Amino acid sequence: MTLPLLALLPVPLAAQQAETGSAGTLSLELNTTKSVESGCQLSFLINNGHDTDIDAAVYETVLLNTEGQVDRLTLFDFGALPAGRPRVRQFVVPGTGCEALGQILINGANRCEAGGTESDLCTQGLELKSRSDVEVIG
């Protein structure tokens, strides 16, 4: 029995969504932490699974030490995040060794713009992940 051609089309789309994040979500993953001379370098992998480009994404971020105490409150500017395209962004937290970080709390979007206006795409369907010992919560 021959399957209709349309039955085969969703498979590549599903594979593409697995690579770039689920449709309708914004996946923010702490990919690596690395101690550098000036502090702790955090590398994030971001996948915008929305149908719309995000022009600006700035998150209010709270860094917690391994004891769960607030170390500092800061802003991470992830810049433009095109729809369906993964991006890597790096930030150096000065004066802090990576071994001292326990958690990163994404406290909310400080600024989010899409199509030239304010948007909720930065928090709508936000998925937080970590591949390091530092947990990302929100």
PDB file of N, CA and C in Angstrom, residues 8-51:
ATOM      1  N   LEU A   8       3.818  12.017   4.668  1.00  0.00           N
ATOM      2  CA  LEU A   8       5.254  12.021   4.918  1.00  0.00           C
ATOM      3  C   LEU A   8       5.805  13.406   5.235  1.00  0.00           C
ATOM      4  N   LEU A   9       5.077  14.467   4.910  1.00  0.00           N
ATOM      5  CA  LEU A   9       5.579  15.825   5.098  1.00  0.00           C
ATOM      6  C   LEU A   9       5.777  16.249   6.554  1.00  0.00           C
ATOM      7  N   PRO A  10       4.932  15.880   7.514  1.00  0.00           N
ATOM      8  CA  PRO A  10       5.140  16.348   8.879  1.00  0.00           C
ATOM      9  C   PRO A  10       6.421  15.835   9.540  1.00  0.00           C
ATOM     10  N   VAL A  11       6.991  14.751   9.079  1.00  0.00           N
ATOM     11  CA  VAL A  11       8.172  14.189   9.729  1.00  0.00           C
ATOM     12  C   VAL A  11       9.352  15.157   9.720  1.00  0.00           C
ATOM     13  N   PRO A  12       9.752  15.764   8.576  1.00  0.00           N
ATOM     14  CA  PRO A  12      10.842  16.724   8.612  1.00  0.00           C
ATOM     15  C   PRO A  12      10.527  17.933   9.478  1.00  0.00           C
ATOM     16  N   LEU A  13       9.280  18.390   9.488  1.00  0.00           N
ATOM     17  CA  LEU A  13       8.903  19.510  10.316  1.00  0.00           C
ATOM     18  C   LEU A  13       9.081  19.174  11.788  1.00  0.00           C
ATOM     19  N   ALA A  14       8.673  17.991  12.200  1.00  0.00           N
ATOM     20  CA  ALA A  14       8.844  17.577  13.588  1.00  0.00           C
ATOM     21  C   ALA A  14      10.321  17.501  13.956  1.00  0.00           C
ATOM     22  N   ALA A  15      11.143  16.996  13.057  1.00  0.00           N
ATOM     23  CA  ALA A  15      12.581  16.926  13.324  1.00  0.00           C
ATOM     24  C   ALA A  15      13.169  18.323  13.431  1.00  0.00           C
ATOM     25  N   GLN A  16      12.724  19.256  12.579  1.00  0.00           N
ATOM     26  CA  GLN A  16      13.223  20.624  12.645  1.00  0.00           C
ATOM     27  C   GLN A  16      12.814  21.279  13.961  1.00  0.00           C
ATOM     28  N   GLN A  17      11.580  21.072  14.406  1.00  0.00           N
ATOM     29  CA  GLN A  17      11.138  21.651  15.659  1.00  0.00           C
ATOM     30  C   GLN A  17      11.918  21.083  16.836  1.00  0.00           C
ATOM     31  N   ALA A  18      12.293  19.812  16.789  1.00  0.00           N
ATOM     32  CA  ALA A  18      13.093  19.228  17.862  1.00  0.00           C
ATOM     33  C   ALA A  18      14.464  19.886  17.937  1.00  0.00           C
ATOM     34  N   GLU A  19      15.029  20.257  16.784  1.00  0.00           N
ATOM     35  CA  GLU A  19      16.333  20.894  16.769  1.00  0.00           C
ATOM     36  C   GLU A  19      16.275  22.339  17.225  1.00  0.00           C
ATOM     37  N   THR A  20      15.227  23.068  16.857  1.00  0.00           N
ATOM     38  CA  THR A  20      15.173  24.501  17.114  1.00  0.00           C
ATOM     39  C   THR A  20      14.209  24.879  18.225  1.00  0.00           C
ATOM     40  N   GLY A  21      13.594  23.936  18.903  1.00  0.00           N
ATOM     41  CA  GLY A  21      12.655  24.230  19.967  1.00  0.00           C
ATOM     42  C   GLY A  21      11.235  23.993  19.486  1.00  0.00           C
ATOM     43  N   SER A  22      10.342  23.774  20.416  1.00  0.00           N
ATOM     44  CA  SER A  22       8.954  23.503  20.079  1.00  0.00           C
ATOM     45  C   SER A  22       8.277  24.762  19.566  1.00  0.00           C
ATOM     46  N   ALA A  23       7.324  24.570  18.675  1.00  0.00           N
ATOM     47  CA  ALA A  23       6.572  25.698  18.134  1.00  0.00           C
ATOM     48  C   ALA A  23       5.843  26.402  19.275  1.00  0.00           C
ATOM     49  N   GLY A  24       5.846  27.733  19.253  1.00  0.00           N
ATOM     50  CA  GLY A  24       5.144  28.515  20.263  1.00  0.00           C
ATOM     51  C   GLY A  24       5.884  28.652  21.574  1.00  0.00           C
ATOM     52  N   THR A  25       7.151  28.265  21.617  1.00  0.00           N
ATOM     53  CA  THR A  25       7.924  28.382  22.850  1.00  0.00           C
ATOM     54  C   THR A  25       9.205  29.175  22.609  1.00  0.00           C
ATOM     55  N   LEU A  26       9.760  29.648  23.688  1.00  0.00           N
ATOM     56  CA  LEU A  26      11.079  30.251  23.674  1.00  0.00           C
ATOM     57  C   LEU A  26      11.911  29.438  24.660  1.00  0.00           C
ATOM     58  N   SER A  27      12.883  28.709  24.144  1.00  0.00           N
ATOM     59  CA  SER A  27      13.712  27.836  24.969  1.00  0.00           C
ATOM     60  C   SER A  27      15.009  28.559  25.318  1.00  0.00           C
ATOM     61  N   LEU A  28      15.282  28.682  26.612  1.00  0.00           N
ATOM     62  CA  LEU A  28      16.485  29.334  27.097  1.00  0.00           C
ATOM     63  C   LEU A  28      17.260  28.300  27.925  1.00  0.00           C
ATOM     64  N   GLU A  29      18.411  27.907  27.417  1.00  0.00           N
ATOM     65  CA  GLU A  29      19.207  26.860  28.059  1.00  0.00           C
ATOM     66  C   GLU A  29      20.567  27.408  28.485  1.00  0.00           C
ATOM     67  N   LEU A  30      20.907  27.239  29.763  1.00  0.00           N
ATOM     68  CA  LEU A  30      22.271  27.504  30.199  1.00  0.00           C
ATOM     69  C   LEU A  30      23.090  26.320  29.703  1.00  0.00           C
ATOM     70  N   ASN A  31      23.909  26.563  28.693  1.00  0.00           N
ATOM     71  CA  ASN A  31      24.623  25.479  28.044  1.00  0.00           C
ATOM     72  C   ASN A  31      25.923  25.152  28.760  1.00  0.00           C
ATOM     73  N   THR A  32      26.731  26.165  29.074  1.00  0.00           N
ATOM     74  CA  THR A  32      27.994  25.938  29.777  1.00  0.00           C
ATOM     75  C   THR A  32      28.307  27.087  30.722  1.00  0.00           C
ATOM     76  N   THR A  33      29.108  26.775  31.714  1.00  0.00           N
ATOM     77  CA  THR A  33      29.710  27.779  32.583  1.00  0.00           C
ATOM     78  C   THR A  33      31.214  27.568  32.504  1.00  0.00           C
ATOM     79  N   LYS A  34      31.948  28.671  32.525  1.00  0.00           N
ATOM     80  CA  LYS A  34      33.397  28.568  32.401  1.00  0.00           C
ATOM     81  C   LYS A  34      34.041  29.675  33.226  1.00  0.00           C
ATOM     82  N   SER A  35      34.940  29.282  34.123  1.00  0.00           N
ATOM     83  CA  SER A  35      35.669  30.282  34.891  1.00  0.00           C
ATOM     84  C   SER A  35      36.679  30.960  33.983  1.00  0.00           C
ATOM     85  N   VAL A  36      36.641  32.286  33.977  1.00  0.00           N
ATOM     86  CA  VAL A  36      37.580  33.100  33.213  1.00  0.00           C
ATOM     87  C   VAL A  36      38.239  34.066  34.191  1.00  0.00           C
ATOM     88  N   GLU A  37      39.271  34.744  33.730  1.00  0.00           N
ATOM     89  CA  GLU A  37      40.048  35.624  34.609  1.00  0.00           C
ATOM     90  C   GLU A  37      39.180  36.655  35.322  1.00  0.00           C
ATOM     91  N   SER A  38      38.197  37.209  34.625  1.00  0.00           N
ATOM     92  CA  SER A  38      37.397  38.286  35.205  1.00  0.00           C
ATOM     93  C   SER A  38      36.154  37.803  35.959  1.00  0.00           C
ATOM     94  N   GLY A  39      35.844  36.507  35.898  1.00  0.00           N
ATOM     95  CA  GLY A  39      34.667  36.007  36.604  1.00  0.00           C
ATOM     96  C   GLY A  39      34.174  34.693  36.039  1.00  0.00           C
ATOM     97  N   CYS A  40      32.858  34.579  35.929  1.00  0.00           N
ATOM     98  CA  CYS A  40      32.229  33.354  35.419  1.00  0.00           C
ATOM     99  C   CYS A  40      31.536  33.659  34.105  1.00  0.00           C
ATOM    100  N   GLN A  41      31.914  32.941  33.061  1.00  0.00           N
ATOM    101  CA  GLN A  41      31.292  33.110  31.748  1.00  0.00           C
ATOM    102  C   GLN A  41      30.142  32.124  31.607  1.00  0.00           C
ATOM    103  N   LEU A  42      28.964  32.654  31.314  1.00  0.00           N
ATOM    104  CA  LEU A  42      27.766  31.851  31.121  1.00  0.00           C
ATOM    105  C   LEU A  42      27.419  31.857  29.636  1.00  0.00           C
ATOM    106  N   SER A  43      27.244  30.677  29.058  1.00  0.00           N
ATOM    107  CA  SER A  43      26.861  30.553  27.653  1.00  0.00           C
ATOM    108  C   SER A  43      25.447  29.986  27.577  1.00  0.00           C
ATOM    109  N   PHE A  44      24.564  30.722  26.931  1.00  0.00           N
ATOM    110  CA  PHE A  44      23.170  30.325  26.781  1.00  0.00           C
ATOM    111  C   PHE A  44      22.879  29.983  25.326  1.00  0.00           C
ATOM    112  N   LEU A  45      22.076  28.951  25.123  1.00  0.00           N
ATOM    113  CA  LEU A  45      21.546  28.588  23.813  1.00  0.00           C
ATOM    114  C   LEU A  45      20.059  28.928  23.851  1.00  0.00           C
ATOM    115  N   ILE A  46      19.632  29.797  22.922  1.00  0.00           N
ATOM    116  CA  ILE A  46      18.251  30.250  22.891  1.00  0.00           C
ATOM    117  C   ILE A  46      17.629  29.851  21.566  1.00  0.00           C
ATOM    118  N   ASN A  47      16.444  29.253  21.625  1.00  0.00           N
ATOM    119  CA  ASN A  47      15.693  28.875  20.433  1.00  0.00           C
ATOM    120  C   ASN A  47      14.344  29.563  20.470  1.00  0.00           C
ATOM    121  N   ASN A  48      14.097  30.430  19.503  1.00  0.00           N
ATOM    122  CA  ASN A  48      12.815  31.110  19.386  1.00  0.00           C
ATOM    123  C   ASN A  48      11.898  30.250  18.522  1.00  0.00           C
ATOM    124  N   GLY A  49      10.980  29.536  19.154  1.00  0.00           N
ATOM    125  CA  GLY A  49      10.044  28.678  18.443  1.00  0.00           C
ATOM    126  C   GLY A  49       8.766  29.389  18.041  1.00  0.00           C
ATOM    127  N   HIS A  50       8.680  30.698  18.310  1.00  0.00           N
ATOM    128  CA  HIS A  50       7.511  31.474  17.892  1.00  0.00           C
ATOM    129  C   HIS A  50       7.581  31.723  16.387  1.00  0.00           C
ATOM    130  N   ASP A  51       6.465  32.115  15.811  1.00  0.00           N
ATOM    131  CA  ASP A  51       6.402  32.440  14.385  1.00  0.00           C
ATOM    132  C   ASP A  51       6.929  33.840  14.089  1.00  0.00           C
TER     133      ASP A  51
END
